Short mmCIF file of N, CA and C and ligand atoms in Angstrom, two decimals:
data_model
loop_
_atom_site.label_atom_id
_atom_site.label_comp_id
_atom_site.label_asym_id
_atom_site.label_seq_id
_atom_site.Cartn_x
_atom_site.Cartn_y
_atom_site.Cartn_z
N UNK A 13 -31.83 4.20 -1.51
CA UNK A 13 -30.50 4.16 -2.15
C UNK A 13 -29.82 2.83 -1.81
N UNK A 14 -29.02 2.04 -3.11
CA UNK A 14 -28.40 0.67 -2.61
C UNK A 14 -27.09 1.21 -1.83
N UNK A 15 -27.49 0.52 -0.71
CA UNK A 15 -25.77 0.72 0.22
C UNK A 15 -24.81 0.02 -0.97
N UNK A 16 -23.73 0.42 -0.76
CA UNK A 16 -21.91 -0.15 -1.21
C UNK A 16 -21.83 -1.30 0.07
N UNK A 17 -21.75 -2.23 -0.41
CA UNK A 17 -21.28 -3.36 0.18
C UNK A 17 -19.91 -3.61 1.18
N UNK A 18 -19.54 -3.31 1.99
CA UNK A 18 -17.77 -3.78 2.24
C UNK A 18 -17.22 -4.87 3.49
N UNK A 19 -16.15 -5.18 2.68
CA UNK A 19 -15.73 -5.99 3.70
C UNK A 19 -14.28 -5.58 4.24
N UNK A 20 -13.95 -5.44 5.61
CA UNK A 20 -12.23 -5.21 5.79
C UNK A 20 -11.83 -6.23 6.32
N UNK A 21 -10.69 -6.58 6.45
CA UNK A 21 -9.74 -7.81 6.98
C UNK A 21 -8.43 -6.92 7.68
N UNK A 22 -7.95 -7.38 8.65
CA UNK A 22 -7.39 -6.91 9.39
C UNK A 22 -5.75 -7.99 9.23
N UNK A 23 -4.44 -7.99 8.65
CA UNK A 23 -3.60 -8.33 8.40
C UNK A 23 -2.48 -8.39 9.60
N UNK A 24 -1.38 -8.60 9.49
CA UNK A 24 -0.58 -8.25 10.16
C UNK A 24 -0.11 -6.43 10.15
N UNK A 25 -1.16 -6.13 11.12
CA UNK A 25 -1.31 -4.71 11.21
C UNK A 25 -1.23 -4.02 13.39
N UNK A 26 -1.33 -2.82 12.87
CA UNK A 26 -1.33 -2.47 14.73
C UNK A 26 -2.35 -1.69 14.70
N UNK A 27 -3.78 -1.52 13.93
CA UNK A 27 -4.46 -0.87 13.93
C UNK A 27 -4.24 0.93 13.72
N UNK A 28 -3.44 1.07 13.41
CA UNK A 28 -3.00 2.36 13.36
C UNK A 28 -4.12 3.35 12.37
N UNK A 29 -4.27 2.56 11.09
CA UNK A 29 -4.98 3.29 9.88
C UNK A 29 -5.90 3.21 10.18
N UNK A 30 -6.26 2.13 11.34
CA UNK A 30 -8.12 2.24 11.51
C UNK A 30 -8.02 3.22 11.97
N UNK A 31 -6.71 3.40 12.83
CA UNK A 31 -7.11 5.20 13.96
C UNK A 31 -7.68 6.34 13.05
N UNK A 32 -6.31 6.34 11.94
CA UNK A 32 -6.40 7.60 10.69
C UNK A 32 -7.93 7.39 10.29
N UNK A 33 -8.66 6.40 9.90
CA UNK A 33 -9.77 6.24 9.31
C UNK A 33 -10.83 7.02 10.27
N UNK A 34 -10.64 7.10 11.87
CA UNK A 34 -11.51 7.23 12.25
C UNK A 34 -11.48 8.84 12.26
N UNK A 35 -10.18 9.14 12.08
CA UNK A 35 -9.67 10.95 12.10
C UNK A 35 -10.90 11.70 11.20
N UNK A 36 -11.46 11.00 9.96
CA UNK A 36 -11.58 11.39 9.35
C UNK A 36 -12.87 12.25 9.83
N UNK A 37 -13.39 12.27 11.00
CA UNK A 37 -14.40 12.85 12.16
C UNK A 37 -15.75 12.59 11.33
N UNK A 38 -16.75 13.98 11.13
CA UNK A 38 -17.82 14.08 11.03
C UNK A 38 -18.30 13.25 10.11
N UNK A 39 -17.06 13.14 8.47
CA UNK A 39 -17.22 12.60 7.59
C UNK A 39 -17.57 11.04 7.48
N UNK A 40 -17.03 10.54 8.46
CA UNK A 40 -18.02 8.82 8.62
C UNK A 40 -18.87 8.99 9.01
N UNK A 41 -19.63 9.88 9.04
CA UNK A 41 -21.14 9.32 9.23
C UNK A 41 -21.51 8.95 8.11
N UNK A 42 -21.84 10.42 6.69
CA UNK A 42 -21.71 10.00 5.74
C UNK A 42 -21.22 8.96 5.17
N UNK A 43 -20.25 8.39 5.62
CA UNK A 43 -19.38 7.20 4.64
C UNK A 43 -20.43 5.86 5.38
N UNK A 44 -20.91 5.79 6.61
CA UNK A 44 -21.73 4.91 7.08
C UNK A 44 -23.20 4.67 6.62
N UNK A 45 -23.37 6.14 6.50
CA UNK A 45 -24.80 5.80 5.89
C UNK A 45 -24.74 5.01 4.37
N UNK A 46 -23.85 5.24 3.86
CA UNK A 46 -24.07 4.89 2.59
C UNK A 46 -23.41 3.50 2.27
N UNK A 47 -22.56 3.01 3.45
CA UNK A 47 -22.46 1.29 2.99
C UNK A 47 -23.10 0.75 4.02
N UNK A 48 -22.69 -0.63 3.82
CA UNK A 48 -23.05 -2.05 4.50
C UNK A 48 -21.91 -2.89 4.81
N UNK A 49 -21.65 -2.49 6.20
CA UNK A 49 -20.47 -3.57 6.75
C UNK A 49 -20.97 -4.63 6.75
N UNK A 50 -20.28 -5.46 6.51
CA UNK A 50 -20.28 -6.75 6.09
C UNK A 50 -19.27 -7.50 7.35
N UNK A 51 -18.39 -8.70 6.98
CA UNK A 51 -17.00 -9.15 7.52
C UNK A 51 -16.34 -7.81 8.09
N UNK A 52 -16.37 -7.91 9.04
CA UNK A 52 -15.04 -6.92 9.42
C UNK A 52 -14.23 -6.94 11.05
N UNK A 53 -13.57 -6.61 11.30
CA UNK A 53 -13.05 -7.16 12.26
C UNK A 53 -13.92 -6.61 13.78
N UNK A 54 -14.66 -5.86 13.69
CA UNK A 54 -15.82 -5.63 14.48
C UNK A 54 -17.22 -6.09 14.42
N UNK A 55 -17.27 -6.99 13.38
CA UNK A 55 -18.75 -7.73 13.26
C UNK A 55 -18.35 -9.50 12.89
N UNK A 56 -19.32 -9.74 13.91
CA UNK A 56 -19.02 -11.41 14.22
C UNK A 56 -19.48 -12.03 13.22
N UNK A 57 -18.90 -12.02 11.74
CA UNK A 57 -19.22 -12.39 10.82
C UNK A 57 -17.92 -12.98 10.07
N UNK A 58 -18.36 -14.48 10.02
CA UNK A 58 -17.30 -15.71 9.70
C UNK A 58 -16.61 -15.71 8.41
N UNK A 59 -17.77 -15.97 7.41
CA UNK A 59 -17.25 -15.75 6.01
C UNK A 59 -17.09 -14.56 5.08
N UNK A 60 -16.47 -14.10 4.55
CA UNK A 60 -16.58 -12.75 3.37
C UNK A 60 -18.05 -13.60 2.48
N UNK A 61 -18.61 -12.52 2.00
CA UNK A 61 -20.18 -12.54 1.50
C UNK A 61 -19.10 -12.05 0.45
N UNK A 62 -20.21 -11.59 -0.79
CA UNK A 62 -19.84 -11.10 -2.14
C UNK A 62 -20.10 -9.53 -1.82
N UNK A 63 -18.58 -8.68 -2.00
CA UNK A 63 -19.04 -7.71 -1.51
C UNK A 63 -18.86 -6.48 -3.03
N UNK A 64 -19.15 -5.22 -2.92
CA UNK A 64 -18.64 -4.12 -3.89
C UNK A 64 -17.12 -3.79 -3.20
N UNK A 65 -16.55 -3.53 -2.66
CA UNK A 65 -15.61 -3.19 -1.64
C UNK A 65 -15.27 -4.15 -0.57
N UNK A 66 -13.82 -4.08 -1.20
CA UNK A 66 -12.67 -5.23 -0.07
C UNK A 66 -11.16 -4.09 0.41
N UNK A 67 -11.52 -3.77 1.44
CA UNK A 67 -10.64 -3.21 2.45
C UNK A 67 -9.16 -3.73 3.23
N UNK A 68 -7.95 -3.87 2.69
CA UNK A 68 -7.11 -4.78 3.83
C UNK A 68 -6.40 -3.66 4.05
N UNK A 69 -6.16 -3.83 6.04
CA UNK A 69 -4.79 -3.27 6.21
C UNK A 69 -3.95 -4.59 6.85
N UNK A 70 -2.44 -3.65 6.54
CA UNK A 70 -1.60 -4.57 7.55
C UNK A 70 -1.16 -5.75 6.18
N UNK A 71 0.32 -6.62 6.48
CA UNK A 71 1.08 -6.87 5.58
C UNK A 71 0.23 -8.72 5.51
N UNK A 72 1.03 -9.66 4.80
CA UNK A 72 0.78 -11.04 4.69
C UNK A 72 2.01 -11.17 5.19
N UNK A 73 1.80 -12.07 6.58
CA UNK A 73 2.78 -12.48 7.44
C UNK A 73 2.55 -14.22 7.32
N UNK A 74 1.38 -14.72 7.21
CA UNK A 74 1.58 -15.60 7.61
C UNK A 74 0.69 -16.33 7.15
N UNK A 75 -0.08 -17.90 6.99
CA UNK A 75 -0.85 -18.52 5.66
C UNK A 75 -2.02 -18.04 6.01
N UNK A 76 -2.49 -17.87 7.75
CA UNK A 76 -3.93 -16.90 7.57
C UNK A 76 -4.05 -15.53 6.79
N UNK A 77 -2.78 -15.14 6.55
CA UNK A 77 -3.38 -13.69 6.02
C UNK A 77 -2.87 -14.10 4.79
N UNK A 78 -2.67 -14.92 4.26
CA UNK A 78 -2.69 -15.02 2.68
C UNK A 78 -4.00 -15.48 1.93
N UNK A 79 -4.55 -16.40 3.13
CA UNK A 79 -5.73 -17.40 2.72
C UNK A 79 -6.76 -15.89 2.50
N UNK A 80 -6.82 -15.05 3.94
CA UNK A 80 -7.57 -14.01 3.83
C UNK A 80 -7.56 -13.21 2.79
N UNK A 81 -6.71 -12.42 2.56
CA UNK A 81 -6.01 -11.84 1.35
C UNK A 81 -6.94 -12.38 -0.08
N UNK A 82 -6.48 -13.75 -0.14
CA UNK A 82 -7.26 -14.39 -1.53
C UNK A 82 -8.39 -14.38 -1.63
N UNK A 83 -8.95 -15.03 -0.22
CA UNK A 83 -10.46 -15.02 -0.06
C UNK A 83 -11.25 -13.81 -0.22
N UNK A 84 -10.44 -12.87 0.01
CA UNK A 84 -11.32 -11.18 0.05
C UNK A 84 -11.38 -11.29 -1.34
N UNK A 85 -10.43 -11.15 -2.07
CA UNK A 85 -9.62 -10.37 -3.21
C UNK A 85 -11.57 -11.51 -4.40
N UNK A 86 -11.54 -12.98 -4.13
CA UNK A 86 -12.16 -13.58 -4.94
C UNK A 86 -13.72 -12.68 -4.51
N UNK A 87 -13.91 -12.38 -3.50
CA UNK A 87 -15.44 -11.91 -3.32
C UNK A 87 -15.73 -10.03 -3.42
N UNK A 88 -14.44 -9.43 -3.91
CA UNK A 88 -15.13 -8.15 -3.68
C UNK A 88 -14.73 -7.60 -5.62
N UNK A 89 -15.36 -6.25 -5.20
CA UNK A 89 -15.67 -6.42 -6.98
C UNK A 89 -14.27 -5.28 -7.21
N UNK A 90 -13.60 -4.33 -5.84
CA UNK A 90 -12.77 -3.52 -6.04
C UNK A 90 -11.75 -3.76 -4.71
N UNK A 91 -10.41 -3.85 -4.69
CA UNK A 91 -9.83 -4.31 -3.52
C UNK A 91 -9.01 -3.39 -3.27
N UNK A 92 -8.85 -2.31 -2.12
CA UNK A 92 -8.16 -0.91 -1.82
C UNK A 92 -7.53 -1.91 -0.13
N UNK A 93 -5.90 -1.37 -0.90
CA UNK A 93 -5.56 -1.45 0.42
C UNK A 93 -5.00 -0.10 1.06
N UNK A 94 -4.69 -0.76 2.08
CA UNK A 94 -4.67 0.92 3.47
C UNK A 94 -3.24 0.89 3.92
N UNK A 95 -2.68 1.71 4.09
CA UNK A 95 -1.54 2.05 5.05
C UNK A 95 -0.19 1.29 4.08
N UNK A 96 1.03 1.30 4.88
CA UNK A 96 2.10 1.14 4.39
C UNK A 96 2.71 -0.51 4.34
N UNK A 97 2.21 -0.90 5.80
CA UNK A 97 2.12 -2.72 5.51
C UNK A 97 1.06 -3.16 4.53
N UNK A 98 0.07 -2.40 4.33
CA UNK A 98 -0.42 -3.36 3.31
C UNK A 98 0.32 -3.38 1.97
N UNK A 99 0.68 -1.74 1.78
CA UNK A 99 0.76 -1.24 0.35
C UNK A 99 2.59 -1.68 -0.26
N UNK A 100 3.34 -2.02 0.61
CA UNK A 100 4.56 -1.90 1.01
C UNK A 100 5.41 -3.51 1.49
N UNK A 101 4.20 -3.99 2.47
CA UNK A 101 5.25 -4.74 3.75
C UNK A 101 5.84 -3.51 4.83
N UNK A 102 5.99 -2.77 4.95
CA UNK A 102 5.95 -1.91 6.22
C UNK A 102 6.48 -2.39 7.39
N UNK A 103 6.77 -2.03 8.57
CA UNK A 103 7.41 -2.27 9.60
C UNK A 103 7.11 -4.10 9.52
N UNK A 104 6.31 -5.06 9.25
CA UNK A 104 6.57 -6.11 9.51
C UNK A 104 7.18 -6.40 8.38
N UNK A 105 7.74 -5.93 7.39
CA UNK A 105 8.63 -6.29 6.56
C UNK A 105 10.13 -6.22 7.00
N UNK A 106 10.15 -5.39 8.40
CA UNK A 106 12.02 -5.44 9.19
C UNK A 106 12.28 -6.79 8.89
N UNK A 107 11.54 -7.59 9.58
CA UNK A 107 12.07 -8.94 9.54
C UNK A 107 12.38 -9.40 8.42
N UNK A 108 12.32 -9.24 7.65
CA UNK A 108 12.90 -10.14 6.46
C UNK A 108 14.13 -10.00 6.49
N UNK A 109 14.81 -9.35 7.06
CA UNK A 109 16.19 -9.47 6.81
C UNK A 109 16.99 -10.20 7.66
N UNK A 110 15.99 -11.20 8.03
CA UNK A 110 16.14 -12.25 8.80
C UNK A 110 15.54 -13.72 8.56
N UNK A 111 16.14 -15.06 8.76
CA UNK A 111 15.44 -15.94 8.60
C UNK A 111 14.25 -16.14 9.37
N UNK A 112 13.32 -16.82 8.75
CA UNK A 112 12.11 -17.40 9.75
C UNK A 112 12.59 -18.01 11.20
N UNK A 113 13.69 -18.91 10.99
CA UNK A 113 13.88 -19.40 12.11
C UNK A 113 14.48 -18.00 13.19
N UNK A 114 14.99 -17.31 12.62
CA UNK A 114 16.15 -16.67 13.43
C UNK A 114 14.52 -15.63 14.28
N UNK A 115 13.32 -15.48 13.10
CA UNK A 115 12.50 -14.25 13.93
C UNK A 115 12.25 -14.99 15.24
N UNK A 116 11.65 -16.40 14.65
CA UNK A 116 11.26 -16.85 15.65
C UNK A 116 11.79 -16.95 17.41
N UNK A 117 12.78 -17.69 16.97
CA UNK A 117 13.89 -18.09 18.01
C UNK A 117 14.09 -16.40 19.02
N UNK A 118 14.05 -15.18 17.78
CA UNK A 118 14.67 -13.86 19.00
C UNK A 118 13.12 -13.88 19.64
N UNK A 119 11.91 -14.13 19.34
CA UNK A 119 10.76 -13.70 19.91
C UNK A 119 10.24 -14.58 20.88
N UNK A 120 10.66 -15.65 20.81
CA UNK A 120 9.94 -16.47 21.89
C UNK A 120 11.14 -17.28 22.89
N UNK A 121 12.30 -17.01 22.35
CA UNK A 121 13.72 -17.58 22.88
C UNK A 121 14.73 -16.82 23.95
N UNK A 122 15.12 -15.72 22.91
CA UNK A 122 16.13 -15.11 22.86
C UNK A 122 15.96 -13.50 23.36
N UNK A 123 14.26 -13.10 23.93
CA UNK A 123 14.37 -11.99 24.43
C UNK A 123 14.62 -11.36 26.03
N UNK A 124 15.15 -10.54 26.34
CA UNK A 124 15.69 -10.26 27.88
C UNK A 124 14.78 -10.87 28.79
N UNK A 125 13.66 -10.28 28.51
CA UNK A 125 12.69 -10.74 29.81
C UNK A 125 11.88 -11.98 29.48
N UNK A 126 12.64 -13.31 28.48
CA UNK A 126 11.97 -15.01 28.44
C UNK A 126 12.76 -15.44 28.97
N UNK A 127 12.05 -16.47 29.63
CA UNK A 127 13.20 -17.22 30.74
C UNK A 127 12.23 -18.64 30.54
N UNK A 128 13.26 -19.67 30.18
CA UNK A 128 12.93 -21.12 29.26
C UNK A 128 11.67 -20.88 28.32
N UNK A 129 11.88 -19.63 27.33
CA UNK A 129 11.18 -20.14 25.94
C UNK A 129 10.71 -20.87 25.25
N UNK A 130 10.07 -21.17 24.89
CA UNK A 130 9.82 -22.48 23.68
C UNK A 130 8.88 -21.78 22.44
N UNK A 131 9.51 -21.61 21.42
CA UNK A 131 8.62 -21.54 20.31
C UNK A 131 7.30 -22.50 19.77
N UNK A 132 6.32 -21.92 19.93
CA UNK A 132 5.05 -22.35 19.60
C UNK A 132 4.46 -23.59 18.26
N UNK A 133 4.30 -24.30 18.97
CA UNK A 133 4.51 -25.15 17.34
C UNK A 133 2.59 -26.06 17.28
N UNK A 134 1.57 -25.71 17.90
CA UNK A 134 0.70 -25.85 16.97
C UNK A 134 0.22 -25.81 16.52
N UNK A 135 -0.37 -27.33 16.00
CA UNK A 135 -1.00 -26.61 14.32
C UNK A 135 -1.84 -25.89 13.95
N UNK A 136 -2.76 -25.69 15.61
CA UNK A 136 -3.80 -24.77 15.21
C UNK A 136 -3.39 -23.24 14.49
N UNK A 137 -1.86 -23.05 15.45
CA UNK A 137 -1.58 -21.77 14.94
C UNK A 137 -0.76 -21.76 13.25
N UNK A 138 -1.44 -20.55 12.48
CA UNK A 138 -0.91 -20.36 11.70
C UNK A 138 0.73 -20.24 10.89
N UNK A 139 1.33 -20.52 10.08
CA UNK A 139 2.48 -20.60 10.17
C UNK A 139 2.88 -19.27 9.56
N UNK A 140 3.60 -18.84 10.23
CA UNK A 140 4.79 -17.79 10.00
C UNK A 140 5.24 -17.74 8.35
N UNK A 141 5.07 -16.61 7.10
CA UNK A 141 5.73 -17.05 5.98
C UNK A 141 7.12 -16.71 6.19
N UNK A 142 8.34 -16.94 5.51
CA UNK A 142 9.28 -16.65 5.39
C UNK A 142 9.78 -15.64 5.33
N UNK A 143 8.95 -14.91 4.52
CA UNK A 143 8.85 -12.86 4.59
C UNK A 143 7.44 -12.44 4.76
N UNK A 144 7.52 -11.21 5.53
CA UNK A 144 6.21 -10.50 5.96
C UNK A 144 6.05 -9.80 3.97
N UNK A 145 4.84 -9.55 3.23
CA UNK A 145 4.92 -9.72 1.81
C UNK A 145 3.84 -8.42 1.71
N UNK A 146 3.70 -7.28 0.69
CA UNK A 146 3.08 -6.29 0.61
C UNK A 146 1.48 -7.62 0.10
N UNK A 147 0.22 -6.83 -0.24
CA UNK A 147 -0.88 -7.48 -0.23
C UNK A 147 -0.65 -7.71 -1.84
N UNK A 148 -0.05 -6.97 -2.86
CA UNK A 148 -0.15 -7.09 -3.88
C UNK A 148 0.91 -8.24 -4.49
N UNK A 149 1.26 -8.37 -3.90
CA UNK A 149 2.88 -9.82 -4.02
C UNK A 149 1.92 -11.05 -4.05
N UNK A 150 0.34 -10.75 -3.74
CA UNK A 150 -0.32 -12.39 -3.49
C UNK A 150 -1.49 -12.04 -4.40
N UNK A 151 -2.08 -10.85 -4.03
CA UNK A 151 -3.60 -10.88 -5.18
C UNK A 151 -3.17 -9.41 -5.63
N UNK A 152 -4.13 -9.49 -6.62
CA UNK A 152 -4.28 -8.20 -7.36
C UNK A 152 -5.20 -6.98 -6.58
N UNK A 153 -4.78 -5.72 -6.74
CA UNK A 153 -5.03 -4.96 -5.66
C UNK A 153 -5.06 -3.71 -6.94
N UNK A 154 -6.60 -3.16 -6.44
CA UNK A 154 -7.10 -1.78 -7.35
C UNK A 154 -6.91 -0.68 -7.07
N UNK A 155 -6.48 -0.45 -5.77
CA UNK A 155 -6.25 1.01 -5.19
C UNK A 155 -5.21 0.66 -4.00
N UNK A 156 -4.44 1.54 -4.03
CA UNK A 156 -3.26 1.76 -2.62
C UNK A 156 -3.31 3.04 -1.77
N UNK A 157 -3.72 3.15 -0.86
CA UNK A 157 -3.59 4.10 -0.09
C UNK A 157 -2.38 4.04 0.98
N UNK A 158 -1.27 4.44 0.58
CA UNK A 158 -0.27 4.65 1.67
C UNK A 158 -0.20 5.51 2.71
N UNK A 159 1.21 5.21 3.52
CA UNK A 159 1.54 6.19 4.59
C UNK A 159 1.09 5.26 6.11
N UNK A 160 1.71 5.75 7.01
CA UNK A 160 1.94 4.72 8.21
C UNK A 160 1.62 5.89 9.10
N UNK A 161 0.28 6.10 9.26
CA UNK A 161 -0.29 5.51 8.36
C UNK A 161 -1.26 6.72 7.46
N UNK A 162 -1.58 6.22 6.94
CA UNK A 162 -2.37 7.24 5.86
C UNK A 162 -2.60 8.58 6.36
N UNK A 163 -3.03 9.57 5.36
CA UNK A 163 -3.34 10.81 6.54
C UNK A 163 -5.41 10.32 6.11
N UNK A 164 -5.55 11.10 6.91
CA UNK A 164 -6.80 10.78 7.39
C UNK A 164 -7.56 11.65 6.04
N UNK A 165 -7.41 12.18 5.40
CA UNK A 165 -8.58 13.22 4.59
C UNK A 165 -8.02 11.88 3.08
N UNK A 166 -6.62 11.54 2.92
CA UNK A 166 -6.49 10.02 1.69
C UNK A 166 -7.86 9.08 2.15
N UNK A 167 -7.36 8.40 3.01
CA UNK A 167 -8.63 8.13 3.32
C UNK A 167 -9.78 7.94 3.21
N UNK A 168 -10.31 9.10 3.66
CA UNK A 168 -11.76 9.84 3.02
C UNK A 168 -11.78 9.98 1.72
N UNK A 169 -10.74 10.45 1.22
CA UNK A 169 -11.19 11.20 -0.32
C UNK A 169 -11.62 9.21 -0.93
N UNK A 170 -10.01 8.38 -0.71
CA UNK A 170 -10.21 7.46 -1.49
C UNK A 170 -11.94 6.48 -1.16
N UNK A 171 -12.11 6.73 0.17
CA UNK A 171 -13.57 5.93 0.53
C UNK A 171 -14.55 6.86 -0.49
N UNK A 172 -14.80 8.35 -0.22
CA UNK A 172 -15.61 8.51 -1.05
C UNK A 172 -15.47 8.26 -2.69
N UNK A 173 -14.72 8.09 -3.08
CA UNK A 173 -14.36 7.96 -4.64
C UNK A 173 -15.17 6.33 -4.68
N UNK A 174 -14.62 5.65 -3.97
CA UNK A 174 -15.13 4.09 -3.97
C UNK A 174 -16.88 4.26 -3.83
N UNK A 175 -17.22 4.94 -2.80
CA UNK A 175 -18.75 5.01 -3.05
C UNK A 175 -19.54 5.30 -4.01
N UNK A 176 -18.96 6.80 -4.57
CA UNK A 176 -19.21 6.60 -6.36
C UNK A 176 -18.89 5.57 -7.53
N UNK A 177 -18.41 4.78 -6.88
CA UNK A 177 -18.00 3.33 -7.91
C UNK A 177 -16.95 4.28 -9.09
N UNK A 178 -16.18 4.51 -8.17
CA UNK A 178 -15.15 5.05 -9.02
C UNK A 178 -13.70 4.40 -8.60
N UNK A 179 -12.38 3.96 -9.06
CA UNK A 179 -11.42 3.43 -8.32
C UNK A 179 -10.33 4.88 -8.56
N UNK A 180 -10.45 5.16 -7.03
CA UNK A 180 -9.65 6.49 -6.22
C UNK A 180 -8.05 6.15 -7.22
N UNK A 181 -7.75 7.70 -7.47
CA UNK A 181 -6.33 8.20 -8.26
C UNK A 181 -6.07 9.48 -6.78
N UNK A 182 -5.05 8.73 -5.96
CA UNK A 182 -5.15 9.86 -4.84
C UNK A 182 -3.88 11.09 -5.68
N UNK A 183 -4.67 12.15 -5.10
CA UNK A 183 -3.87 13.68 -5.56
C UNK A 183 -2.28 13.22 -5.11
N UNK A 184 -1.96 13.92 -5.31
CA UNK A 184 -0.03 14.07 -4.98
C UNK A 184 -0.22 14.36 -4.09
N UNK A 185 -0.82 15.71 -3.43
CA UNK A 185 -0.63 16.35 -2.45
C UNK A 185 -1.21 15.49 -0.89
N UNK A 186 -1.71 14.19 -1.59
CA UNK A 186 -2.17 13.59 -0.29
C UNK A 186 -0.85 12.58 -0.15
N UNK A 187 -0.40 12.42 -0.71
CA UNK A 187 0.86 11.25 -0.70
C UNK A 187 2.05 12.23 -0.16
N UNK A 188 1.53 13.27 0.43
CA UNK A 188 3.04 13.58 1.07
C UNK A 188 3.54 13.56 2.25
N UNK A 189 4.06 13.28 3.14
CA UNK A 189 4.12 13.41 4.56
C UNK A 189 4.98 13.92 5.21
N UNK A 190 5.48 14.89 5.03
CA UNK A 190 5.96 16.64 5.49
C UNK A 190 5.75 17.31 6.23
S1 SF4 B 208 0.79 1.14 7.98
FE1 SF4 B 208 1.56 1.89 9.94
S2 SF4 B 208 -0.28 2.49 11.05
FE2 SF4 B 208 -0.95 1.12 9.38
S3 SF4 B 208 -0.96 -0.95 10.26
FE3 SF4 B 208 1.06 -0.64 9.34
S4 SF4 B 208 2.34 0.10 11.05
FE4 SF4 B 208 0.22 0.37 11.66
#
């Protein structure tokens, strides 16, 4: 049988949905046997390959996760994002209601326990965008799986739908969180 190809990218995220993903218990095995990790933030693998399946969680904060974002979005043939920063901007979207300078300055300046701060300025590091941005504000995006984070059986249902080369329509009843 041809494995499903995938790649995930890991965004401005807290790993949370990987947790939900892993909830999904017995059922990843199945979901393992039948792809091929590729790029992912657990395999020391540099470039995205050409994949069937492109995975992001977590929001576009900053020009690495936009570059990422694009770069996935050009190599996979279906692009599902996960959780509520991706689908949304989500908790790293608070900040926007703040300037860039002002995030900066409270995080590396202005918090109780910094004592002579200095905000980080090189170039190796990536720059900060102006607003933390949902994944679909930059590329085009085929499936959304929400919730902060997802429940764990969305998830599943939407991974298995993707293995059938189908692009997941999640039920109502999984979009509720009650
Ligand atoms: S959606 Fe929630 S659980 Fe997922 S990365 Fe964002 S904050 Fe974490």
């Amino acid at each position: 049988m041809t494995k499903v190809k995938i790649a995930i990218s890991w965004l401005d995220a807290c790993a949370g949905c990987e947790m939900s993903l892993l909830d999904i218990d017995g059922a990843i095995v199945d979901i393992a046997k039948a792809v091929e990790f590729t790029r992912t933030p657990i395999t020391d693998i540099k470039e995205f390959p050409n994949v069937d399946v492109g995975l992001i969680s977590g929001a576009i904060g900053n020009e690495e996760h936009e570059e990422e974002a694009k770069e996935l979005r050009e190599k996979c043939k279906i692009l599902m994002v996960m959780g509520d920063c991706a689908c949304f901007g989500g908790p790293p979207s608070m900040r926007n209601a703040f300037s860039k300078e002002e995030v900066l300055r409270r995080a590396y300046i202005e918090t109780e326990s910094t004592k002579d701060g200095k905000i980080p300025s090189s170039p190796e590091l990536p720059a900060l965008l102006e607003k933390a941005l949902p994944v679909n504000a930059e590329v085009k995006v085929d499936c959304f799986v929400p919730g902060c984070p997802p429940r764990a059986e969305a998830i599943n249902y939407a991974l298995t739908e993707l293995l059938q080369g189908r692009i997941p329509v999640l039920p109502s009843e999984m979009m509720r969180f009650d």
